[in-house]
PDB file of C-alpha atoms and ligand atoms in Angstrom:
ATOM      1  CA  MET I   1       9.400 -65.652  34.198  1.00 95.00           C
ATOM      2  CA  GLN I   2       8.651 -61.995  34.195  1.00 93.00           C
ATOM      3  CA  ARG I   3      10.958 -59.573  36.023  1.00 92.00           C
ATOM      4  CA  SER I   4       8.255 -57.304  37.352  1.00 92.00           C
ATOM      5  CA  ASN I   5       6.114 -56.843  40.389  1.00 93.00           C
ATOM      6  CA  TRP I   6       2.997 -58.991  40.178  1.00 95.00           C
ATOM      7  CA  LEU I   7       0.436 -56.192  40.157  1.00 94.00           C
ATOM      8  CA  GLN I   8       2.382 -54.068  37.676  1.00 92.00           C
ATOM      9  CA  GLY I   9       2.229 -56.948  35.223  1.00 93.00           C
ATOM     10  CA  ALA I  10      -1.300 -58.057  36.009  1.00 94.00           C
ATOM     11  CA  GLU I  11      -2.594 -54.514  35.525  1.00 93.00           C
ATOM     12  CA  GLY I  12      -1.149 -54.455  32.024  1.00 91.00           C
ATOM     13  CA  GLU I  13      -3.186 -57.557  31.332  1.00 90.00           C
ATOM     14  CA  ILE I  14      -6.339 -55.852  32.575  1.00 92.00           C
ATOM     15  CA  ASP I  15      -5.786 -52.681  30.573  1.00 89.00           C
ATOM     16  CA  THR I  16      -7.315 -52.953  27.108  1.00 83.00           C
ATOM     17  CA  SER I  17      -6.666 -49.501  25.642  1.00 83.00           C
ATOM     18  CA  HIS I  18      -2.959 -50.202  25.043  1.00 87.00           C
ATOM     19  CA  VAL I  19      -3.638 -52.693  22.257  1.00 85.00           C
ATOM     20  CA  SER I  20      -4.307 -49.760  19.920  1.00 81.00           C
ATOM     21  CA  PHE I  21      -0.706 -48.621  20.146  1.00 84.00           C
ATOM     22  CA  ALA I  22       1.532 -51.178  21.904  1.00 89.00           C
ATOM     23  CA  HIS I  23       0.289 -53.975  19.640  1.00 87.00           C
ATOM     24  CA  LYS I  24      -0.576 -51.935  16.570  1.00 84.00           C
ATOM     25  CA  ASP I  25       0.649 -53.925  13.588  1.00 81.00           C
ATOM     26  CA  LEU I  26       0.901 -52.169  10.237  1.00 80.00           C
ATOM     27  CA  SER I  27       2.358 -55.152   8.384  1.00 77.00           C
ATOM     28  CA  ASN I  28      -1.004 -56.102   6.884  1.00 65.00           C
ATOM     29  CA  ASP I  29      -0.102 -59.664   7.730  1.00 64.00           C
ATOM     30  CA  HIS I  30      -3.633 -60.728   8.491  1.00 56.00           C
ATOM     31  CA  GLU I  31      -2.756 -64.241   9.486  1.00 58.00           C
ATOM     32  CA  LYS I  32      -0.437 -62.829  12.098  1.00 57.00           C
ATOM     33  CA  VAL I  33      -2.925 -60.432  13.636  1.00 54.00           C
ATOM     34  CA  ALA I  34      -6.079 -62.496  13.064  1.00 55.00           C
ATOM     35  CA  ILE I  35      -5.478 -64.669  16.104  1.00 57.00           C
ATOM     36  CA  THR I  36      -6.137 -61.780  18.445  1.00 62.00           C
ATOM     37  CA  GLY I  37      -8.532 -59.766  16.302  1.00 72.00           C
ATOM     38  CA  LEU I  38      -6.240 -56.771  16.670  1.00 75.00           C
ATOM     39  CA  GLN I  39      -6.899 -55.668  13.097  1.00 78.00           C
ATOM     40  CA  TYR I  40     -10.267 -54.408  14.326  1.00 85.00           C
ATOM     41  CA  THR I  41      -8.533 -52.023  16.706  1.00 83.00           C
ATOM     42  CA  LEU I  42      -6.514 -50.191  14.041  1.00 80.00           C
ATOM     43  CA  GLU I  43      -9.176 -47.616  13.158  1.00 83.00           C
ATOM     44  CA  ASP I  44      -9.921 -46.263  16.600  1.00 87.00           C
ATOM     45  CA  ASP I  45      -7.262 -45.452  19.194  1.00 85.00           C
ATOM     46  CA  SER I  46      -9.769 -44.128  21.743  1.00 88.00           C
ATOM     47  CA  PRO I  47     -11.915 -46.985  22.995  1.00 91.00           C
ATOM     48  CA  VAL I  48     -14.860 -46.312  25.276  1.00 94.00           C
ATOM     49  CA  LEU I  49     -14.372 -48.517  28.324  1.00 94.00           C
ATOM     50  CA  SER I  50     -16.924 -49.935  30.722  1.00 96.00           C
ATOM     51  CA  VAL I  51     -16.733 -52.429  33.550  1.00 96.00           C
ATOM     52  CA  LYS I  52     -19.356 -54.718  35.050  1.00 95.00           C
ATOM     53  CA  GLU I  53     -18.613 -56.388  38.372  1.00 95.00           C
ATOM     54  CA  THR I  54     -19.423 -60.068  38.780  1.00 93.00           C
ATOM     55  CA  ASP I  55     -19.005 -62.685  41.518  1.00 93.00           C
ATOM     56  CA  TYR I  56     -15.666 -63.799  40.078  1.00 94.00           C
ATOM     57  CA  GLY I  57     -14.264 -60.346  39.285  1.00 95.00           C
ATOM     58  CA  PHE I  58     -15.479 -58.303  36.355  1.00 95.00           C
ATOM     59  CA  LEU I  59     -16.023 -58.034  32.639  1.00 93.00           C
ATOM     60  CA  SER I  60     -14.203 -55.214  30.956  1.00 94.00           C
ATOM     61  CA  GLY I  61     -15.676 -53.943  27.695  1.00 94.00           C
ATOM     62  CA  SER I  62     -13.900 -51.792  25.146  1.00 93.00           C
ATOM     63  CA  ARG I  63     -15.942 -50.322  22.321  1.00 95.00           C
ATOM     64  CA  ARG I  64     -14.237 -49.038  19.198  1.00 94.00           C
ATOM     65  CA  HIS I  65     -15.511 -47.762  15.875  1.00 95.00           C
ATOM     66  CA  TYR I  66     -14.859 -50.136  12.996  1.00 93.00           C
ATOM     67  CA  GLN I  67     -16.280 -49.707   9.489  1.00 92.00           C
ATOM     68  CA  GLY I  68     -19.550 -48.142  10.566  1.00 94.00           C
ATOM     69  CA  LYS I  69     -20.137 -50.563  13.418  1.00 95.00           C
ATOM     70  CA  TYR I  70     -18.851 -51.013  16.941  1.00 96.00           C
ATOM     71  CA  PHE I  71     -16.082 -53.483  17.595  1.00 94.00           C
ATOM     72  CA  TRP I  72     -16.536 -54.814  21.107  1.00 94.00           C
ATOM     73  CA  ARG I  73     -13.790 -56.618  22.934  1.00 92.00           C
ATOM     74  CA  VAL I  74     -14.994 -57.949  26.257  1.00 92.00           C
ATOM     75  CA  THR I  75     -12.326 -59.499  28.442  1.00 92.00           C
ATOM     76  CA  GLN I  76     -12.789 -61.339  31.704  1.00 93.00           C
ATOM     77  CA  TRP I  77     -10.849 -60.723  34.891  1.00 95.00           C
ATOM     78  CA  LEU I  78     -11.168 -63.675  37.210  1.00 95.00           C
ATOM     79  CA  ALA I  79      -9.951 -62.381  40.538  1.00 93.00           C
ATOM     80  CA  PRO I  80      -7.312 -62.380  41.652  1.00 93.00           C
ATOM     81  CA  MET I  81      -5.065 -63.762  38.914  1.00 94.00           C
ATOM     82  CA  PHE I  82      -6.647 -65.083  35.702  1.00 94.00           C
ATOM     83  CA  SER I  83      -7.409 -63.319  32.436  1.00 94.00           C
ATOM     84  CA  LEU I  84      -9.512 -64.368  29.466  1.00 92.00           C
ATOM     85  CA  ILE I  85      -8.994 -62.541  26.196  1.00 89.00           C
ATOM     86  CA  PRO I  86     -11.149 -63.053  23.099  1.00 88.00           C
ATOM     87  CA  ARG I  87     -10.079 -63.958  19.583  1.00 84.00           C
ATOM     88  CA  ALA I  88     -11.404 -62.221  16.482  1.00 81.00           C
ATOM     89  CA  PRO I  89     -15.227 -62.183  16.260  1.00 82.00           C
ATOM     90  CA  ALA I  90     -15.380 -65.110  13.811  1.00 75.00           C
ATOM     91  CA  ASP I  91     -13.509 -67.364  16.247  1.00 71.00           C
ATOM     92  CA  ALA I  92     -14.555 -65.783  19.502  1.00 62.00           C
ATOM     93  CA  PHE I  93     -17.031 -68.469  20.452  1.00 63.00           C
ATOM     94  CA  THR I  94     -14.765 -71.416  19.770  1.00 72.00           C
ATOM     95  CA  SER I  95     -11.368 -70.269  20.936  1.00 79.00           C
ATOM     96  CA  GLY I  96      -9.671 -68.003  23.374  1.00 85.00           C
ATOM     97  CA  GLY I  97      -6.723 -67.524  25.614  1.00 89.00           C
ATOM     98  CA  GLY I  98      -5.458 -65.816  28.673  1.00 92.00           C
ATOM     99  CA  ARG I  99      -2.977 -66.061  31.461  1.00 94.00           C
ATOM    100  CA  ALA I 100      -2.551 -66.913  35.093  1.00 96.00           C
ATOM    101  CA  TRP I 101      -0.386 -64.479  37.060  1.00 97.00           C
ATOM    102  CA  VAL I 102       1.515 -65.953  39.974  1.00 96.00           C
ATOM    103  CA  PRO I 103       3.751 -63.798  42.162  1.00 95.00           C
ATOM    104  CA  VAL I 104       7.202 -65.178  43.064  1.00 95.00           C
ATOM    105  CA  ASP I 105       8.372 -62.237  45.179  1.00 92.00           C
ATOM    106  CA  ASP I 106       7.962 -58.441  44.989  1.00 91.00           C
ATOM    107  CA  ASN I 107      10.050 -58.215  41.799  1.00 91.00           C
ATOM    108  CA  ASN I 108       9.338 -61.458  39.956  1.00 94.00           C
ATOM    109  CA  THR I 109       6.216 -63.059  38.554  1.00 95.00           C
ATOM    110  CA  THR I 110       5.509 -66.279  36.725  1.00 96.00           C
ATOM    111  CA  THR I 111       2.867 -66.196  34.014  1.00 96.00           C
ATOM    112  CA  PHE I 112       1.205 -69.253  32.530  1.00 95.00           C
ATOM    113  CA  ALA I 113      -0.354 -68.751  29.111  1.00 93.00           C
ATOM    114  CA  TYR I 114      -3.261 -70.825  27.867  1.00 91.00           C
ATOM    115  CA  ASN I 115      -4.691 -71.058  24.381  1.00 89.00           C
ATOM    116  CA  PHE I 116      -7.685 -73.231  23.673  1.00 88.00           C
ATOM    117  CA  ARG I 117     -10.529 -74.220  21.430  1.00 86.00           C
ATOM    118  CA  VAL I 118     -13.755 -75.649  22.783  1.00 82.00           C
ATOM    119  CA  ASP I 119     -14.823 -77.441  19.589  1.00 84.00           C
ATOM    120  CA  ARG I 120     -11.709 -79.548  18.875  1.00 88.00           C
ATOM    121  CA  PRO I 121      -8.038 -79.907  19.839  1.00 91.00           C
ATOM    122  CA  LEU I 122      -5.634 -77.256  18.571  1.00 90.00           C
ATOM    123  CA  ASN I 123      -4.320 -78.395  15.180  1.00 90.00           C
ATOM    124  CA  ALA I 124      -0.708 -78.467  13.987  1.00 92.00           C
ATOM    125  CA  ASP I 125      -0.903 -75.026  12.348  1.00 87.00           C
ATOM    126  CA  GLU I 126      -2.291 -73.434  15.500  1.00 85.00           C
ATOM    127  CA  LEU I 127       0.301 -75.123  17.699  1.00 89.00           C
ATOM    128  CA  GLN I 128       3.044 -73.998  15.304  1.00 88.00           C
ATOM    129  CA  LEU I 129       1.785 -70.412  15.468  1.00 83.00           C
ATOM    130  CA  ILE I 130       1.856 -70.541  19.262  1.00 85.00           C
ATOM    131  CA  ALA I 131       5.340 -72.117  19.268  1.00 86.00           C
ATOM    132  CA  GLU I 132       6.723 -69.291  17.119  1.00 86.00           C
ATOM    133  CA  GLY I 133       6.259 -66.982  20.082  1.00 84.00           C
ATOM    134  CA  ALA I 134       4.691 -63.968  18.415  1.00 81.00           C
ATOM    135  CA  HIS I 135       1.768 -64.046  20.841  1.00 82.00           C
ATOM    136  CA  PHE I 136       1.615 -65.924  24.169  1.00 87.00           C
ATOM    137  CA  PRO I 137       3.744 -67.472  25.482  1.00 90.00           C
ATOM    138  CA  PRO I 138       6.881 -65.718  24.192  1.00 93.00           C
ATOM    139  CA  ARG I 139      10.017 -67.314  22.769  1.00 93.00           C
ATOM    140  CA  MET I 140      11.767 -68.849  25.762  1.00 94.00           C
ATOM    141  CA  GLU I 141      14.516 -71.133  26.950  1.00 96.00           C
ATOM    142  CA  ARG I 142      15.248 -73.175  30.036  1.00 97.00           C
ATOM    143  CA  GLY I 143      17.324 -71.413  32.684  1.00 97.00           C
ATOM    144  CA  SER I 144      17.448 -70.282  36.260  1.00 96.00           C
ATOM    145  CA  ILE I 145      17.403 -67.061  38.230  1.00 94.00           C
ATOM    146  CA  ARG I 146      18.605 -66.204  41.699  1.00 94.00           C
ATOM    147  CA  LEU I 147      16.066 -64.462  43.887  1.00 93.00           C
ATOM    148  CA  GLU I 148      17.102 -61.753  46.336  1.00 89.00           C
ATOM    149  CA  GLN I 149      16.390 -64.025  49.280  1.00 89.00           C
ATOM    150  CA  GLY I 150      19.054 -66.374  47.962  1.00 93.00           C
ATOM    151  CA  HIS I 151      16.941 -69.106  46.425  1.00 94.00           C
ATOM    152  CA  ARG I 152      17.752 -70.155  42.893  1.00 96.00           C
ATOM    153  CA  ILE I 153      14.815 -71.389  40.833  1.00 94.00           C
ATOM    154  CA  ASP I 154      14.774 -73.326  37.553  1.00 96.00           C
ATOM    155  CA  THR I 155      12.265 -71.896  35.145  1.00 96.00           C
ATOM    156  CA  TRP I 156      11.564 -70.741  31.596  1.00 96.00           C
ATOM    157  CA  LEU I 157      13.308 -67.491  30.700  1.00 97.00           C
ATOM    158  CA  PRO I 158      12.072 -65.264  27.868  1.00 96.00           C
ATOM    159  CA  THR I 159      14.584 -65.096  25.008  1.00 96.00           C
ATOM    160  CA  ALA I 160      13.816 -61.407  24.418  1.00 96.00           C
ATOM    161  CA  ASN I 161      14.399 -59.586  27.676  1.00 95.00           C
ATOM    162  CA  MET I 162      15.625 -56.313  29.137  1.00 92.00           C
ATOM    163  CA  ASN I 163      19.290 -57.390  28.873  1.00 93.00           C
ATOM    164  CA  ASN I 164      19.090 -57.566  25.062  1.00 96.00           C
ATOM    165  CA  ASP I 165      16.621 -54.700  24.579  1.00 95.00           C
ATOM    166  CA  TYR I 166      13.920 -57.252  23.824  1.00 96.00           C
ATOM    167  CA  LEU I 167      15.694 -57.903  20.478  1.00 95.00           C
ATOM    168  CA  ILE I 168      14.408 -54.575  19.202  1.00 96.00           C
ATOM    169  CA  ASP I 169      14.362 -54.157  15.406  1.00 95.00           C
ATOM    170  CA  ARG I 170      14.829 -50.473  14.531  1.00 96.00           C
ATOM    171  CA  GLU I 171      13.572 -50.952  10.959  1.00 95.00           C
ATOM    172  CA  ALA I 172      10.380 -52.661  12.158  1.00 92.00           C
ATOM    173  CA  GLN I 173      10.014 -49.828  14.651  1.00 93.00           C
ATOM    174  CA  LYS I 174       9.784 -47.360  11.754  1.00 93.00           C
ATOM    175  CA  THR I 175       7.435 -49.428   9.627  1.00 91.00           C
ATOM    176  CA  ILE I 176       5.394 -52.064  11.463  1.00 88.00           C
ATOM    177  CA  ASN I 177       5.044 -51.443  15.175  1.00 88.00           C
ATOM    178  CA  PHE I 178       6.360 -48.486  17.080  1.00 88.00           C
ATOM    179  CA  THR I 179       7.920 -50.637  19.795  1.00 93.00           C
ATOM    180  CA  GLY I 180      10.046 -52.444  17.181  1.00 94.00           C
ATOM    181  CA  ILE I 181       9.597 -55.575  19.259  1.00 94.00           C
ATOM    182  CA  LEU I 182       8.281 -58.784  17.741  1.00 88.00           C
ATOM    183  CA  GLY I 183       5.860 -60.494  20.072  1.00 88.00           C
ATOM    184  CA  VAL I 184       2.681 -59.386  21.808  1.00 89.00           C
ATOM    185  CA  ASN I 185       4.065 -60.721  25.080  1.00 92.00           C
ATOM    186  CA  GLU I 186       7.412 -58.984  24.556  1.00 94.00           C
ATOM    187  CA  GLN I 187       5.603 -55.709  23.801  1.00 94.00           C
ATOM    188  CA  ASP I 188       3.618 -56.022  27.022  1.00 94.00           C
ATOM    189  CA  ARG I 189       6.497 -57.278  29.103  1.00 94.00           C
ATOM    190  CA  CYS I 190       8.959 -54.555  28.124  1.00 94.00           C
ATOM    191  CA  LEU I 191       6.486 -51.960  29.417  1.00 92.00           C
ATOM    192  CA  GLN I 192       5.682 -53.886  32.574  1.00 92.00           C
ATOM    193  CA  GLU I 193       9.300 -54.700  33.420  1.00 92.00           C
ATOM    194  CA  ALA I 194      10.395 -51.127  32.725  1.00 89.00           C
ATOM    195  CA  MET I 195       8.082 -49.740  35.417  1.00 86.00           C
ATOM    196  CA  ARG I 196      10.468 -49.271  38.318  1.00 78.00           C
ATOM    197  CA  ALA I 197      10.748 -47.295  41.496  1.00 68.00           C
ATOM    198  CA  GLU I 198      12.676 -44.134  40.758  1.00 65.00           C
ATOM    199  CA  ALA I 199      14.921 -44.346  43.806  1.00 61.00           C
ATOM    200  CA  GLU I 200      16.417 -47.675  42.754  1.00 68.00           C
ATOM    201  CA  ASP I 201      16.260 -49.525  39.485  1.00 66.00           C
ATOM    202  CA  ARG I 202      13.916 -52.176  40.845  1.00 68.00           C
ATOM    203  CA  GLY I 203      10.880 -52.561  42.990  1.00 76.00           C
ATOM    204  CA  ILE I 204       7.423 -51.105  43.038  1.00 85.00           C
ATOM    205  CA  VAL I 205       6.334 -47.886  41.339  1.00 85.00           C
ATOM    206  CA  ASP I 206       5.201 -45.041  43.584  1.00 84.00           C
ATOM    207  CA  ARG I 207       1.437 -45.129  42.952  1.00 85.00           C
ATOM    208  CA  SER I 208       0.881 -41.777  44.635  1.00 86.00           C
ATOM    209  CA  ARG I 209       2.532 -40.115  41.631  1.00 85.00           C
ATOM    210  CA  GLU I 210       0.215 -41.634  39.040  1.00 89.00           C
ATOM    211  CA  HIS I 211      -2.212 -39.632  36.939  1.00 92.00           C
ATOM    212  CA  LEU I 212      -5.003 -42.061  36.204  1.00 93.00           C
ATOM    213  CA  VAL I 213      -7.296 -41.289  33.263  1.00 91.00           C
ATOM    214  CA  ALA I 214     -10.528 -42.635  31.796  1.00 89.00           C
ATOM    215  CA  THR I 215      -8.802 -45.560  30.083  1.00 89.00           C
ATOM    216  CA  ASP I 216      -7.590 -46.769  33.499  1.00 93.00           C
ATOM    217  CA  LEU I 217     -11.162 -47.618  34.449  1.00 94.00           C
ATOM    218  CA  ALA I 218     -10.614 -51.379  34.602  1.00 94.00           C
ATOM    219  CA  ILE I 219      -7.353 -51.010  36.508  1.00 95.00           C
ATOM    220  CA  THR I 220      -9.005 -48.890  39.195  1.00 95.00           C
ATOM    221  CA  ALA I 221     -11.835 -51.429  39.391  1.00 96.00           C
ATOM    222  CA  ALA I 222      -9.304 -54.218  39.923  1.00 96.00           C
ATOM    223  CA  ARG I 223      -7.471 -52.260  42.623  1.00 96.00           C
ATOM    224  CA  ARG I 224     -10.691 -51.556  44.495  1.00 96.00           C
ATOM    225  CA  ARG I 225     -11.702 -55.192  44.225  1.00 97.00           C
ATOM    226  CA  LEU I 226      -8.321 -56.474  45.429  1.00 97.00           C
ATOM    227  CA  LEU I 227      -8.406 -54.091  48.394  1.00 97.00           C
ATOM    228  CA  ARG I 228     -11.918 -55.305  49.259  1.00 97.00           C
ATOM    229  CA  MET I 229     -10.695 -58.905  49.047  1.00 97.00           C
ATOM    230  CA  VAL I 230      -7.813 -58.100  51.408  1.00 97.00           C
ATOM    231  CA  LYS I 231     -10.216 -56.544  53.907  1.00 98.00           C
ATOM    232  CA  THR I 232     -12.503 -59.573  53.676  1.00 97.00           C
ATOM    233  CA  LEU I 233      -9.591 -61.895  54.402  1.00 97.00           C
ATOM    234  CA  GLN I 234      -8.407 -59.661  57.252  1.00 98.00           C
ATOM    235  CA  ALA I 235     -11.875 -59.921  58.782  1.00 98.00           C
ATOM    236  CA  GLY I 236     -11.612 -63.701  58.609  1.00 97.00           C
ATOM    237  CA  GLU I 237     -14.510 -63.976  56.185  1.00 97.00           C
ATOM    238  CA  PRO I 238     -14.677 -66.186  53.069  1.00 95.00           C
ATOM    239  CA  LEU I 239     -14.075 -64.671  49.633  1.00 95.00           C
ATOM    240  CA  ARG I 240     -17.076 -64.868  47.341  1.00 92.00           C
ATOM    241  CA  GLU I 241     -14.617 -64.928  44.407  1.00 91.00           C
ATOM    242  CA  LEU I 242     -13.476 -68.375  45.591  1.00 88.00           C
ATOM    243  CA  ALA I 243     -16.914 -69.698  46.550  1.00 88.00           C
ATOM    244  CA  SER I 244     -17.004 -72.234  43.733  1.00 88.00           C
ATOM    245  CA  GLY I 245     -14.959 -73.090  40.661  1.00 87.00           C
ATOM    246  CA  GLU I 246     -18.185 -72.998  38.656  1.00 88.00           C
ATOM    247  CA  ILE I 247     -18.326 -69.218  38.706  1.00 89.00           C
ATOM    248  CA  TYR I 248     -15.147 -69.167  36.581  1.00 90.00           C
ATOM    249  CA  GLY I 249     -16.998 -70.919  33.740  1.00 88.00           C
ATOM    250  CA  VAL I 250     -17.123 -67.850  31.515  1.00 89.00           C
ATOM    251  CA  ARG I 251     -15.684 -66.692  28.209  1.00 88.00           C
ATOM    252  CA  ALA I 252     -14.325 -63.582  26.655  1.00 90.00           C
ATOM    253  CA  VAL I 253     -16.291 -62.232  23.699  1.00 89.00           C
ATOM    254  CA  SER I 254     -15.605 -60.024  20.703  1.00 90.00           C
ATOM    255  CA  LYS I 255     -18.262 -58.827  18.275  1.00 92.00           C
ATOM    256  CA  LEU I 256     -18.913 -56.416  15.458  1.00 93.00           C
ATOM    257  CA  CYS I 257     -22.375 -55.041  16.155  1.00 94.00           C
ATOM    258  CA  ASP I 258     -24.531 -51.968  16.727  1.00 96.00           C
ATOM    259  CA  VAL I 259     -24.981 -52.362  20.474  1.00 96.00           C
ATOM    260  CA  ALA I 260     -23.779 -49.251  22.290  1.00 96.00           C
ATOM    261  CA  GLU I 261     -23.881 -50.119  26.006  1.00 96.00           C
ATOM    262  CA  LEU I 262     -22.121 -52.905  27.899  1.00 95.00           C
ATOM    263  CA  ASP I 263     -25.285 -53.952  29.783  1.00 94.00           C
ATOM    264  CA  ASP I 264     -27.139 -54.332  26.486  1.00 95.00           C
ATOM    265  CA  PHE I 265     -24.184 -56.204  25.007  1.00 94.00           C
ATOM    266  CA  ILE I 266     -24.162 -58.680  27.894  1.00 91.00           C
ATOM    267  CA  GLU I 267     -27.920 -59.140  27.597  1.00 91.00           C
ATOM    268  CA  LYS I 268     -27.724 -59.789  23.862  1.00 92.00           C
ATOM    269  CA  TYR I 269     -24.666 -62.086  23.968  1.00 88.00           C
ATOM    270  CA  ARG I 270     -25.287 -63.685  27.355  1.00 83.00           C
ATOM    271  CA  GLU I 271     -24.997 -67.160  25.921  1.00 78.00           C
ATOM    272  CA  ASP I 272     -21.607 -66.351  24.335  1.00 76.00           C
ATOM    273  CA  ALA I 273     -20.106 -64.925  27.483  1.00 71.00           C
ATOM    274  CA  ARG I 274     -21.967 -67.099  29.984  1.00 69.00           C
ATOM    275  CA  ALA I 275     -20.965 -64.315  32.253  1.00 46.00           C
ATOM    276  CA  VAL I 276     -23.741 -63.321  34.588  1.00 37.00           C
TER     277      VAL I 276
HETATM  278 FE1  FE2 K   1      -0.989 -56.237  25.682  1.00 64.07          FE
END
């Protein structure tokens, strides 16, 4: 259960530039960061972003410098609510993860995390790593919340949340990660839940006061796409995004390579991404 507006959370999932700072991990604990390949993002805080629209949504590519090559991280956005995020290049073809974003009401969202391998079941070590909650899903416990409309729902509540400052560790904040917060989900969620309307400490941020920049490229692409989908539905026409489940049969990809442009990357690694 995430205490944020659906789109404010889902946009954080689509944004890829924030991994260079929100998830920056200076602990040198390679086992910890290897699962997401984030160690390849440490050298370059200014990724070059590009987006390629597809039937199901889009691919979002971020290109960073890493040891004389480019580190590409190509995520999938499967409209309107699924993400696919790659692992480190060595594991990118066999494993991955992502989340489904499901709105509850304007101020609450349920997210379902998935982690998978395509070559074999997840082993005990991998399941243990997931259960520790440093990635997705977060540490959580059974509980319930009361929605504004009066309904009470039973759900899973994150252990680190805004009421306990996400269990912030001030020492870790000085040495390991500037948020001082343990998990990748907690780091994301504290930003997404903190985005509030100024007039009242809840609700939806006033978008007219935003200053979008180049690294918001994928977010603007998602907004345009969602608005187009709304107009299609309003016109009573079918959504091509939902034409067939088969079009969701794609993967996220990460690579260390010399390819400079997203179109060339897709051409070269078409079989890995199975994207277009
Ligand atoms: Fe994140």
